[in-house]
PDB file of C-alpha atoms in Angstrom:
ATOM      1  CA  UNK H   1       0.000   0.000   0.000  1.00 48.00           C
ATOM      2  CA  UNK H   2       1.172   3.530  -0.582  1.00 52.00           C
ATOM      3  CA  UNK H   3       1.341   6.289   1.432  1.00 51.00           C
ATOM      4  CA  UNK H   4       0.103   9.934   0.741  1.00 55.00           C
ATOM      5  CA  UNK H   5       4.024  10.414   0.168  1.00 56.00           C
ATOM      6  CA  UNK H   6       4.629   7.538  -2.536  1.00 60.00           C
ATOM      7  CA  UNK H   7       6.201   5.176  -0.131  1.00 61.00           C
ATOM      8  CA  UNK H   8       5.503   1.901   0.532  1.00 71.00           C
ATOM      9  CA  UNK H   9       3.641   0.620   3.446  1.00 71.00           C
ATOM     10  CA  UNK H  10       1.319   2.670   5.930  1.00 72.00           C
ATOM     11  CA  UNK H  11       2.163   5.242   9.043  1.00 72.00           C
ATOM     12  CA  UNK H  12       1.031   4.087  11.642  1.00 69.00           C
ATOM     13  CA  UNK H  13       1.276   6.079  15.476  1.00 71.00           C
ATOM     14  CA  UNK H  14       2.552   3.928  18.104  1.00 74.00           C
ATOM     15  CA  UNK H  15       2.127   6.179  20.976  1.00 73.00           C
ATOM     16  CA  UNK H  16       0.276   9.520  21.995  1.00 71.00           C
ATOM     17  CA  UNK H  17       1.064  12.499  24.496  1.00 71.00           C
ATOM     18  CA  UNK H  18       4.555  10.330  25.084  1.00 73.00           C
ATOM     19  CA  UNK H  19       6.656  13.248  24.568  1.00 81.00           C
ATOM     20  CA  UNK H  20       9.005   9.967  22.523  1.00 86.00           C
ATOM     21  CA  UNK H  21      12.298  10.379  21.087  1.00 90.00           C
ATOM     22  CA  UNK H  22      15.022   8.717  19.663  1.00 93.00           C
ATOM     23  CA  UNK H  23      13.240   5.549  19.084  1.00 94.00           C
ATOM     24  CA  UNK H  24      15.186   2.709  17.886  1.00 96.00           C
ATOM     25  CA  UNK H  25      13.858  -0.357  16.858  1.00 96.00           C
ATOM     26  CA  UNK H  26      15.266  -4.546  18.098  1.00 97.00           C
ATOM     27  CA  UNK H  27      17.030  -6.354  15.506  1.00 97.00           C
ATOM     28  CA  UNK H  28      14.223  -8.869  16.283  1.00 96.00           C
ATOM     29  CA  UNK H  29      11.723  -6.524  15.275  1.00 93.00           C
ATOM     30  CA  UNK H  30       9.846  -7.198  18.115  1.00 93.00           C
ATOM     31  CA  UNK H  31      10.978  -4.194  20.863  1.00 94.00           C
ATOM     32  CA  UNK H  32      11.551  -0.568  20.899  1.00 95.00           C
ATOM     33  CA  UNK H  33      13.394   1.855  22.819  1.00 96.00           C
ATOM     34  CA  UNK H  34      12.783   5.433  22.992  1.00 95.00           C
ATOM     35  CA  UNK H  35      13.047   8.331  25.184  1.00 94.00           C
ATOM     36  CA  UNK H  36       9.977  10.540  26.964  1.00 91.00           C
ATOM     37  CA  UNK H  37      10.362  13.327  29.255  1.00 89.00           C
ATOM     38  CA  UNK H  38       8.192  13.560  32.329  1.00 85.00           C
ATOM     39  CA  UNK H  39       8.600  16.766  34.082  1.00 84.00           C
ATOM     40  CA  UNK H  40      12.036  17.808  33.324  1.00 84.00           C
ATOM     41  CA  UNK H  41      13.541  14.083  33.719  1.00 88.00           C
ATOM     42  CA  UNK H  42      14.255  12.303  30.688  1.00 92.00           C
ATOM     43  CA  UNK H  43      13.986   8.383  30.833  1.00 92.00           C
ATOM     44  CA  UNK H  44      14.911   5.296  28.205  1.00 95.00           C
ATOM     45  CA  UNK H  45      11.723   3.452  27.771  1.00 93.00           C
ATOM     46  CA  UNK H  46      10.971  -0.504  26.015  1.00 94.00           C
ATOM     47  CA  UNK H  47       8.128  -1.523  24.972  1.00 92.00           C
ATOM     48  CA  UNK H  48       6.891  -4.381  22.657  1.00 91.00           C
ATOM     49  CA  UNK H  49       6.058  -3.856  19.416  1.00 90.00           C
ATOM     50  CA  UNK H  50       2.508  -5.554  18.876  1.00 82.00           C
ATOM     51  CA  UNK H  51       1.882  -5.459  14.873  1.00 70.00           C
ATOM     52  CA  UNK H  52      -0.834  -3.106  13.353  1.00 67.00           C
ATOM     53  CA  UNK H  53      -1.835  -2.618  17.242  1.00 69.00           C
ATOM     54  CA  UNK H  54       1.336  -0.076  17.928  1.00 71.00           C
ATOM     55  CA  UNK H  55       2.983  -0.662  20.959  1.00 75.00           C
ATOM     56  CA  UNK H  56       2.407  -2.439  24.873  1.00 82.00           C
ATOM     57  CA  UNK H  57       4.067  -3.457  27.914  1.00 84.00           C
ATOM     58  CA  UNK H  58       5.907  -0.180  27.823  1.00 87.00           C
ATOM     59  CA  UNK H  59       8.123   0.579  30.660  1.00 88.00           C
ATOM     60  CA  UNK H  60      10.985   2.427  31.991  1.00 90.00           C
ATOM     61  CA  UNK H  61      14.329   0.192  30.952  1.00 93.00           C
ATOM     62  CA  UNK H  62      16.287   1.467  33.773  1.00 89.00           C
ATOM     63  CA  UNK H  63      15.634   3.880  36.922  1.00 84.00           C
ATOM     64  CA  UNK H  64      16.176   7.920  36.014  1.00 83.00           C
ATOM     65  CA  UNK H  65      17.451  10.182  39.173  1.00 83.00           C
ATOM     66  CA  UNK H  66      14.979  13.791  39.231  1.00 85.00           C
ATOM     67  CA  UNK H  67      16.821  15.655  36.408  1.00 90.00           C
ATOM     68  CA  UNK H  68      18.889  13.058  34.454  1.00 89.00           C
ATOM     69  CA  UNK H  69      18.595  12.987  30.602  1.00 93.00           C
ATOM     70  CA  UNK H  70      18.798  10.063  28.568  1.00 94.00           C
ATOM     71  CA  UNK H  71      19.281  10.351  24.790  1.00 95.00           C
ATOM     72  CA  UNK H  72      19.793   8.206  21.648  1.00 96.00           C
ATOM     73  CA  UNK H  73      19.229   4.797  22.651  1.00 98.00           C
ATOM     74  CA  UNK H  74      20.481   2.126  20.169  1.00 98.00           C
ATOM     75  CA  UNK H  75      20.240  -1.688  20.319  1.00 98.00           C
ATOM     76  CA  UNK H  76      23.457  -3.810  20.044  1.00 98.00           C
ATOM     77  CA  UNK H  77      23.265  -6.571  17.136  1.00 98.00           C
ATOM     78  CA  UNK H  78      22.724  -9.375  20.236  1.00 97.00           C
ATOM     79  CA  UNK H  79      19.170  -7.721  20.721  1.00 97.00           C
ATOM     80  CA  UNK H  80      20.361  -7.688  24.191  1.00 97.00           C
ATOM     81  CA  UNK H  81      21.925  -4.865  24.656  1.00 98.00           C
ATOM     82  CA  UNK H  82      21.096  -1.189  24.551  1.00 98.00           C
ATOM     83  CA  UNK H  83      23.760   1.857  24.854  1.00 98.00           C
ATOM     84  CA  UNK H  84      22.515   5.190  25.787  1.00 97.00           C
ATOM     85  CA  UNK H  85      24.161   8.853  26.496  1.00 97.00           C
ATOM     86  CA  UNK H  86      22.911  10.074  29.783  1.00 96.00           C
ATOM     87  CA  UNK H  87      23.086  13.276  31.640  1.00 95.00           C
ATOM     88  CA  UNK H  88      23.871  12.731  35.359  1.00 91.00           C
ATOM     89  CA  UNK H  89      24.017  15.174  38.525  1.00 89.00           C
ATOM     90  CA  UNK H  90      27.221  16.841  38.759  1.00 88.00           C
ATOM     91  CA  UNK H  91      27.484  17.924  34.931  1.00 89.00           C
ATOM     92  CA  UNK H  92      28.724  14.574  33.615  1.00 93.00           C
ATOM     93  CA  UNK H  93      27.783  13.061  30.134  1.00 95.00           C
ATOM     94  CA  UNK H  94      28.820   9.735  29.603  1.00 96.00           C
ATOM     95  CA  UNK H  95      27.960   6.296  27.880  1.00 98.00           C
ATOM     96  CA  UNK H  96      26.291   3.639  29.696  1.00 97.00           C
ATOM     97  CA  UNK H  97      25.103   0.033  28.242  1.00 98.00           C
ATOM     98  CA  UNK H  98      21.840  -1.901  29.884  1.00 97.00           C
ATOM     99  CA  UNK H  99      21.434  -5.111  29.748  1.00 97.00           C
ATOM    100  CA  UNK H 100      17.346  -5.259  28.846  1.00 96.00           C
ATOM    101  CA  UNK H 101      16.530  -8.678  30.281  1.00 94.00           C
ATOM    102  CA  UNK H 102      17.678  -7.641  33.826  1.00 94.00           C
ATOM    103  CA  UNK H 103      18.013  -4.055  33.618  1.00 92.00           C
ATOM    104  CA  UNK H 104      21.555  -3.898  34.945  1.00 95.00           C
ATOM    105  CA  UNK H 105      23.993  -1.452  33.110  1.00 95.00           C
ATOM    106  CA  UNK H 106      27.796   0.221  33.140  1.00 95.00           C
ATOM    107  CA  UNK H 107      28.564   3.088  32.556  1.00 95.00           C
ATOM    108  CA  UNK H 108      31.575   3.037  29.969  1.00 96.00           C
ATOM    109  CA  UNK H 109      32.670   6.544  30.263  1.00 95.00           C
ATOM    110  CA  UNK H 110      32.730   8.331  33.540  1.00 93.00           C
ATOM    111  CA  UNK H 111      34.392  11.878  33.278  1.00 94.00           C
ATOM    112  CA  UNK H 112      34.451  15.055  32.534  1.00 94.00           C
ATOM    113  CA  UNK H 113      34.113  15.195  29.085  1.00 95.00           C
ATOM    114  CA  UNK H 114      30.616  15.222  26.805  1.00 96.00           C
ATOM    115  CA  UNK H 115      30.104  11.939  25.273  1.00 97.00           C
ATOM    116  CA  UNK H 116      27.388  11.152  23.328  1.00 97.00           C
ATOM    117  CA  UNK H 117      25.458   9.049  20.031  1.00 97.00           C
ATOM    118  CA  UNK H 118      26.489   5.708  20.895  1.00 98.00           C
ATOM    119  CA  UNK H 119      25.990   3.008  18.210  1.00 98.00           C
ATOM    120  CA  UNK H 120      27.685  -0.181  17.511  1.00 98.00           C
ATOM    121  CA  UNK H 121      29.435  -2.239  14.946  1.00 97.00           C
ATOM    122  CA  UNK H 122      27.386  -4.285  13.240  1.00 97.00           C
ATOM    123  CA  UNK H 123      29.477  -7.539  14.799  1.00 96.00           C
ATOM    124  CA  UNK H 124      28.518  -5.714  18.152  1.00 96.00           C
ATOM    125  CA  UNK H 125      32.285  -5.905  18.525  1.00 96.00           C
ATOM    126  CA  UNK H 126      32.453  -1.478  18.726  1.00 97.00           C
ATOM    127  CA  UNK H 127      31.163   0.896  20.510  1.00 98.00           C
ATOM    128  CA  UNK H 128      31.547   4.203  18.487  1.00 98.00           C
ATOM    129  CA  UNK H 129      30.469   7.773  19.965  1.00 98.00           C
ATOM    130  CA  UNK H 130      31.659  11.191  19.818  1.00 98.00           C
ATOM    131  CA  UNK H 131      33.296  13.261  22.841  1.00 98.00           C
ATOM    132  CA  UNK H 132      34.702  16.255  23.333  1.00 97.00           C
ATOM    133  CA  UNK H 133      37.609  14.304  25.200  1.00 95.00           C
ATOM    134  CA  UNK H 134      40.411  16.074  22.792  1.00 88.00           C
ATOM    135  CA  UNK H 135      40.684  19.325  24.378  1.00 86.00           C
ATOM    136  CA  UNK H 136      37.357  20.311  23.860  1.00 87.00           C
ATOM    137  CA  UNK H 137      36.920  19.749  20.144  1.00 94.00           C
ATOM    138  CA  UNK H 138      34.191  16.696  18.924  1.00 97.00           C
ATOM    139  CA  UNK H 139      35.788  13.490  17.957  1.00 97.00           C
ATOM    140  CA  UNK H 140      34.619   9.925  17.288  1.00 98.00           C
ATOM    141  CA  UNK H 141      35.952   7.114  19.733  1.00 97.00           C
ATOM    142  CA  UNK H 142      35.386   3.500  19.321  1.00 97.00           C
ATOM    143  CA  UNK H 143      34.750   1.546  22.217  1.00 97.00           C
ATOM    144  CA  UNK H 144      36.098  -2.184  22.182  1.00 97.00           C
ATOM    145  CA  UNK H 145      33.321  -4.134  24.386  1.00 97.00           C
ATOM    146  CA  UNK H 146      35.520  -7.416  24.934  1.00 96.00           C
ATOM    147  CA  UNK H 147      38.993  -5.278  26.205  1.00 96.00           C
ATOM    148  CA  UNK H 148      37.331  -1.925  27.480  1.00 96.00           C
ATOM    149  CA  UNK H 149      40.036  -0.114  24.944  1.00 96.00           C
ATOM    150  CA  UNK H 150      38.728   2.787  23.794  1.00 96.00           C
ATOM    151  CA  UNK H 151      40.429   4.399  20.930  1.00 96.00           C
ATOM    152  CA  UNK H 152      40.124   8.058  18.863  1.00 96.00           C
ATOM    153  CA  UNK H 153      38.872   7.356  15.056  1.00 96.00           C
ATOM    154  CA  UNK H 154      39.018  10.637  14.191  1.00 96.00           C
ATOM    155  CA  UNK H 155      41.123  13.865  14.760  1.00 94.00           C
ATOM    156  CA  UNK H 156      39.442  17.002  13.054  1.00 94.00           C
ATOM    157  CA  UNK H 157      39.593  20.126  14.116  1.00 91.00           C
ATOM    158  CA  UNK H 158      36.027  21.577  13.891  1.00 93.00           C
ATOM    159  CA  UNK H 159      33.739  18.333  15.364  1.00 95.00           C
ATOM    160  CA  UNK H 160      33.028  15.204  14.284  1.00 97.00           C
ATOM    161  CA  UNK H 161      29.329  13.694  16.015  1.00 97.00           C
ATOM    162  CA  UNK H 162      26.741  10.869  15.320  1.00 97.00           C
ATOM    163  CA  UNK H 163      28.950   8.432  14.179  1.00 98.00           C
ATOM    164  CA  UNK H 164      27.609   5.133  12.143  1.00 97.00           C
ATOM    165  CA  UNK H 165      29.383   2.189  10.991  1.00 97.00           C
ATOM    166  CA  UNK H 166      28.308   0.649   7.724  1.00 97.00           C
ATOM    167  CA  UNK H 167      26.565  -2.844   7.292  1.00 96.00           C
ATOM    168  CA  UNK H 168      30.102  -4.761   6.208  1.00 96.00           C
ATOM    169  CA  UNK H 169      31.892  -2.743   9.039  1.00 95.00           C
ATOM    170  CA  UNK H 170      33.924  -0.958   6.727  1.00 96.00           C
ATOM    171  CA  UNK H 171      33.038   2.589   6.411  1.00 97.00           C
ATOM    172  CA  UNK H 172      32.403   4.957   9.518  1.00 97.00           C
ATOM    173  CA  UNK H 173      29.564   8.115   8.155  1.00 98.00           C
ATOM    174  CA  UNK H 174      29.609  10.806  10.616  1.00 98.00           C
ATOM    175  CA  UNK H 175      28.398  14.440  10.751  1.00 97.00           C
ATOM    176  CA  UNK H 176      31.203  17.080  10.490  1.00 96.00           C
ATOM    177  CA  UNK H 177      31.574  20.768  10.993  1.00 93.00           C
ATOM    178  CA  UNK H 178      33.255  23.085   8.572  1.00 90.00           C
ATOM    179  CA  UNK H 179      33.370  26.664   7.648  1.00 90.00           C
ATOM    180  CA  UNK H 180      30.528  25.330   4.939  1.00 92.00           C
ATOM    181  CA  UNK H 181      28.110  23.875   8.082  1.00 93.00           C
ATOM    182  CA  UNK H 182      27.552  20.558   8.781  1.00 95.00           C
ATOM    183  CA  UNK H 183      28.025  17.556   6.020  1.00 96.00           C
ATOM    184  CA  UNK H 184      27.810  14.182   6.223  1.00 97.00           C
ATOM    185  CA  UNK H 185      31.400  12.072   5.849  1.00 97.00           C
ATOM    186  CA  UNK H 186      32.826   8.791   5.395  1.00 97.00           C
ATOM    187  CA  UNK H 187      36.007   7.375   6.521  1.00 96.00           C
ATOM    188  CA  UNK H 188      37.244   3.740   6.049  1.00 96.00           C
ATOM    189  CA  UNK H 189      36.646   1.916   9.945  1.00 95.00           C
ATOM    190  CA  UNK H 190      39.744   0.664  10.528  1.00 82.00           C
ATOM    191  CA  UNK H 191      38.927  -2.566  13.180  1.00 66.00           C
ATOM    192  CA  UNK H 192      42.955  -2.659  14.687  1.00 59.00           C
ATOM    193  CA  UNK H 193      42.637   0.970  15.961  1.00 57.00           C
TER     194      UNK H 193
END
């Protein structure tokens, strides 16, 4: 069927007066996580996706102090998994993973500098996400989840943020800043770091 836009399938809403964000859908195909904002505290929800019905069983995935903020939530390729940036009392933006079937989670950064956009590699053997961990200017890190070794992909000089590896692992597309604005690159991934 097409949509009002020419493209295939059908919209369909999944949730109302949410406030939802950054959704991100299981590799399953059968979950979704999102964010919502509830009086000035922004929490990482799940909830099951229940075809041509939207979605149920939605509930927070972990525990949000008054005030944290929780954005871009992506799944790891285990459909396990879930990393997350979060904004914490004290000023600190860091990384944390949750583990969905118990809730438990890590936070993988813990400092001063602004991390955010997690995704992974699609052998779920990366973490990549950008921080302002190089003297203040944007870069992308990668995040080895087996050794903890976190290593700098890039090194511009104007910002580098959302960072995506491609499907064979190859390529690494980011967002960059220039004197022109912002534009989309691609560098090759290279998996030694």
């Amino acid at each position: 069927k097409k949509s009002p836009n020419g493209m295939e399938g059908e919209r369909l809403r999944w949730t109302a007066g949410f406030r939802a964000l950054d959704p991100d859908v299981s590799p399953d195909g059968r979950r979704v996580v999102f964010t919502t904002n509830h009086r000035g505290t922004t929490y990482v929800d799940i909830a099951d996706i229940v075809p041509a019905d939207g979605i149920k069983n939605t509930h927070a995935l972990v525990p949000s102090v008054r005030f944290d903020q929780a954005f871009t939530p992506r799944w790891s390729p285990d459909n396990r998994h879930v990393a997350y940036s979060v904004w914490k009392k004290g000023g600190y933006r860091d990384i944390r993973i949750v583990d969905t079937s118990d809730g438990s989670y890590v936070d993988i950064t813990h400092d001063r500098a602004i991390d955010g956009d997690p995704s992974y590699s699609p052998d779920g053997r990366w973490l990549v996400f950008h921080s302002d961990r190089t003297l203040g200017v944007t870069n992308i890190f990668a995040y080895e989840l087996a050794t903890g070794k976190l290593s700098q992909v890039t090194n511009v000089v104007n910002g580098a943020f959302q960072p995506q590896i491609s499907p064979d692992g190859k390529t690494l597309a980011y967002i960059g800043y220039t004197s022109k604005g912002y534009d989309v690159f691609a560098i090759a991934f290279d998996e030694q770091q």
